[in-house]
Short mmCIF file of C-alpha atoms in Angstrom, two decimals:
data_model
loop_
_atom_site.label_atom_id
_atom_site.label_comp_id
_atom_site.label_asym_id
_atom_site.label_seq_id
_atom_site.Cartn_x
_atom_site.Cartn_y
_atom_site.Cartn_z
CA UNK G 1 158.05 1.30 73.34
CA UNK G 2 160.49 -1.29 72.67
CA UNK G 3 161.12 -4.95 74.31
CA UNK G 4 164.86 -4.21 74.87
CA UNK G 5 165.54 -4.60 78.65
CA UNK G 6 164.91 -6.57 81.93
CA UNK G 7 160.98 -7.73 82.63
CA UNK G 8 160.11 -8.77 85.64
CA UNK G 9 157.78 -12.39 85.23
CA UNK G 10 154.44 -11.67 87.53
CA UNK G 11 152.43 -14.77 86.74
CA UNK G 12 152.57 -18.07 85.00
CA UNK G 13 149.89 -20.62 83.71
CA UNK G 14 151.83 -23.44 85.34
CA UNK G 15 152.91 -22.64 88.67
CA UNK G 16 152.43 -20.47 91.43
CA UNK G 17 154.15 -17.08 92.40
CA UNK G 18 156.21 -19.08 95.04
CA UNK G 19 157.61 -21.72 92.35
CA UNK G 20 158.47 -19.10 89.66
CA UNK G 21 160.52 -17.13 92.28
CA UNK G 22 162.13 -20.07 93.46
CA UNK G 23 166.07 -19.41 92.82
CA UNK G 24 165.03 -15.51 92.95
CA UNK G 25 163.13 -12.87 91.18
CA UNK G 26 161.66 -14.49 87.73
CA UNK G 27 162.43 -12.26 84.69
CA UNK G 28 162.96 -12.36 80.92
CA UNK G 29 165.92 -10.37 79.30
CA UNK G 30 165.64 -9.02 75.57
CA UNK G 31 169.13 -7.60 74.62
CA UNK G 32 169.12 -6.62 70.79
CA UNK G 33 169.00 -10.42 69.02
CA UNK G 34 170.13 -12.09 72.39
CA UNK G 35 168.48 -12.29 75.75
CA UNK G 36 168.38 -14.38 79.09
CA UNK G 37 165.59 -16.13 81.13
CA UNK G 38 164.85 -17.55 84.99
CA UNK G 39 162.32 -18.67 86.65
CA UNK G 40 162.35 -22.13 89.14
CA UNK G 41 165.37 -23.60 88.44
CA UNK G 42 165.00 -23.29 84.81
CA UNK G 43 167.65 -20.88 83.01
CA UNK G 44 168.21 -19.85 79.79
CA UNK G 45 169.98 -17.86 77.26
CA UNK G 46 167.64 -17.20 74.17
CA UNK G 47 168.01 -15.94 70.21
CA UNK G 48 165.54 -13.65 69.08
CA UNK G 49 164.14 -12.22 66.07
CA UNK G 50 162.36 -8.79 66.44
CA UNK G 51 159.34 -8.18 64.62
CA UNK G 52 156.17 -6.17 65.02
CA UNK G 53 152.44 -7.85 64.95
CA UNK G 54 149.68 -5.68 64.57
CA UNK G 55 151.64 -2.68 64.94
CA UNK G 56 153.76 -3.73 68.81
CA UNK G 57 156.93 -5.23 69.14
CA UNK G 58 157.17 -9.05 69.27
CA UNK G 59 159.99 -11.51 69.52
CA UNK G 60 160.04 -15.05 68.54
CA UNK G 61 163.09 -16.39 70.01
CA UNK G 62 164.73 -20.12 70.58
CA UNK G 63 166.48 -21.12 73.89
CA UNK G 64 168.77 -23.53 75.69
CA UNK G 65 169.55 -23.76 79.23
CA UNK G 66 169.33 -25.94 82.13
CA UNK G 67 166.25 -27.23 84.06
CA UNK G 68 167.87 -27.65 87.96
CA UNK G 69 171.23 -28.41 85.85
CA UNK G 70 169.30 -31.11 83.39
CA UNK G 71 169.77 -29.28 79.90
CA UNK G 72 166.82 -28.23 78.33
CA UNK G 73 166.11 -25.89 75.15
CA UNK G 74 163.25 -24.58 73.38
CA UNK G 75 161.16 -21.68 71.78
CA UNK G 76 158.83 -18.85 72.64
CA UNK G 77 157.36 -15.66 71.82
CA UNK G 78 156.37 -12.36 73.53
CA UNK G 79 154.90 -9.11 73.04
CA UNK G 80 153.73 -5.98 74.34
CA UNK G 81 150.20 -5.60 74.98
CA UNK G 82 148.01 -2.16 75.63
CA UNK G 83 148.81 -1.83 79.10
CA UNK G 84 152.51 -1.59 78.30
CA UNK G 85 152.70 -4.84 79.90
CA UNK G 86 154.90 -8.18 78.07
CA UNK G 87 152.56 -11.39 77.42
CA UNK G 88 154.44 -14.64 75.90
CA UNK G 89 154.52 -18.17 76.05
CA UNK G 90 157.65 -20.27 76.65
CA UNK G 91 157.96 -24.12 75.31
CA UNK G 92 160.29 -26.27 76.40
CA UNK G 93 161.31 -29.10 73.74
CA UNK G 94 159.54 -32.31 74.36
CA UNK G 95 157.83 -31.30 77.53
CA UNK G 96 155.98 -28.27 79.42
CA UNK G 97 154.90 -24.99 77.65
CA UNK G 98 153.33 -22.07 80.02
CA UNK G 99 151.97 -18.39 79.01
CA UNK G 100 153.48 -15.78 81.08
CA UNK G 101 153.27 -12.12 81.75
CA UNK G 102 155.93 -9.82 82.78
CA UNK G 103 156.10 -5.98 83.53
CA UNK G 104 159.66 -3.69 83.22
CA UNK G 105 161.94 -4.25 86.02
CA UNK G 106 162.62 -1.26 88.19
CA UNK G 107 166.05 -2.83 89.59
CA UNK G 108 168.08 -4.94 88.03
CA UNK G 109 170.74 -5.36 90.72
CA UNK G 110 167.73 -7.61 92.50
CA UNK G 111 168.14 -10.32 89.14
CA UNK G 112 172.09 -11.23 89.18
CA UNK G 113 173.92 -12.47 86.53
CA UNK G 114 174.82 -16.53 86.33
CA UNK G 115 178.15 -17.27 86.49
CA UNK G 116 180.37 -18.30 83.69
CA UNK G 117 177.56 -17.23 80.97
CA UNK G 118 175.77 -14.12 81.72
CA UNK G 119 173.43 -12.24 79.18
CA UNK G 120 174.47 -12.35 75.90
#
């Protein structure tokens, strides 16, 4: 199974369902070494590097983006566990970091695209 694709972001260590899905549907994006991120207000448009660790796909990756239109960058890393599901933690330079899990989105018209940068 690979990592390519849209996952849908169930839960985070930091906040609650309602704060994740605050601008609409929380996901991560992996699109070959390029990808996309939401959840609260925070957006961002990552760089990854594919690897596997201990025999799954995994992706380290770096970010920028905005935090409710404050800029904000980063790193973070995420995998595919047993269950099929995605685990990974997201750091934000200088501030926050929370694990997150994600499972594949069934519908990606529900996600949108921002405007002016889109996924990479």
């Amino acid at each position: 199974m690979s990592l390519l694709g849209r996952w849908r972001i169930t839960e985070m260590d930091l906040w609650d369902h309602d704060a994740i899905d605050l601008v609409g549907p929380a996901f991560i994006q992996f699109a070959g070494r390029s990808g996309h991120f939401r959840f609260i207000a925070v957006e961002g448009w990552i760089d990854c590097h594919h690897r596997r660790r201990d025999g799954r796909p995994f992706v380290d990756f770096t970010w920028d983006g905005h935090d409710d239109c404050d800029p904000a960058s980063g790193r973070g890393w995420a995998g595919l566990e047993d269950d099929g599901s995605l685990s990974g933690h997201v750091f934000f330079h200088h501030g926050d970091d929370s694990g997150f899990t994600a499972v594949r989105a069934e519908d990606d018209s529900r996600y949108g695209e921002s405007p002016g940068r889109g996924t990479k």
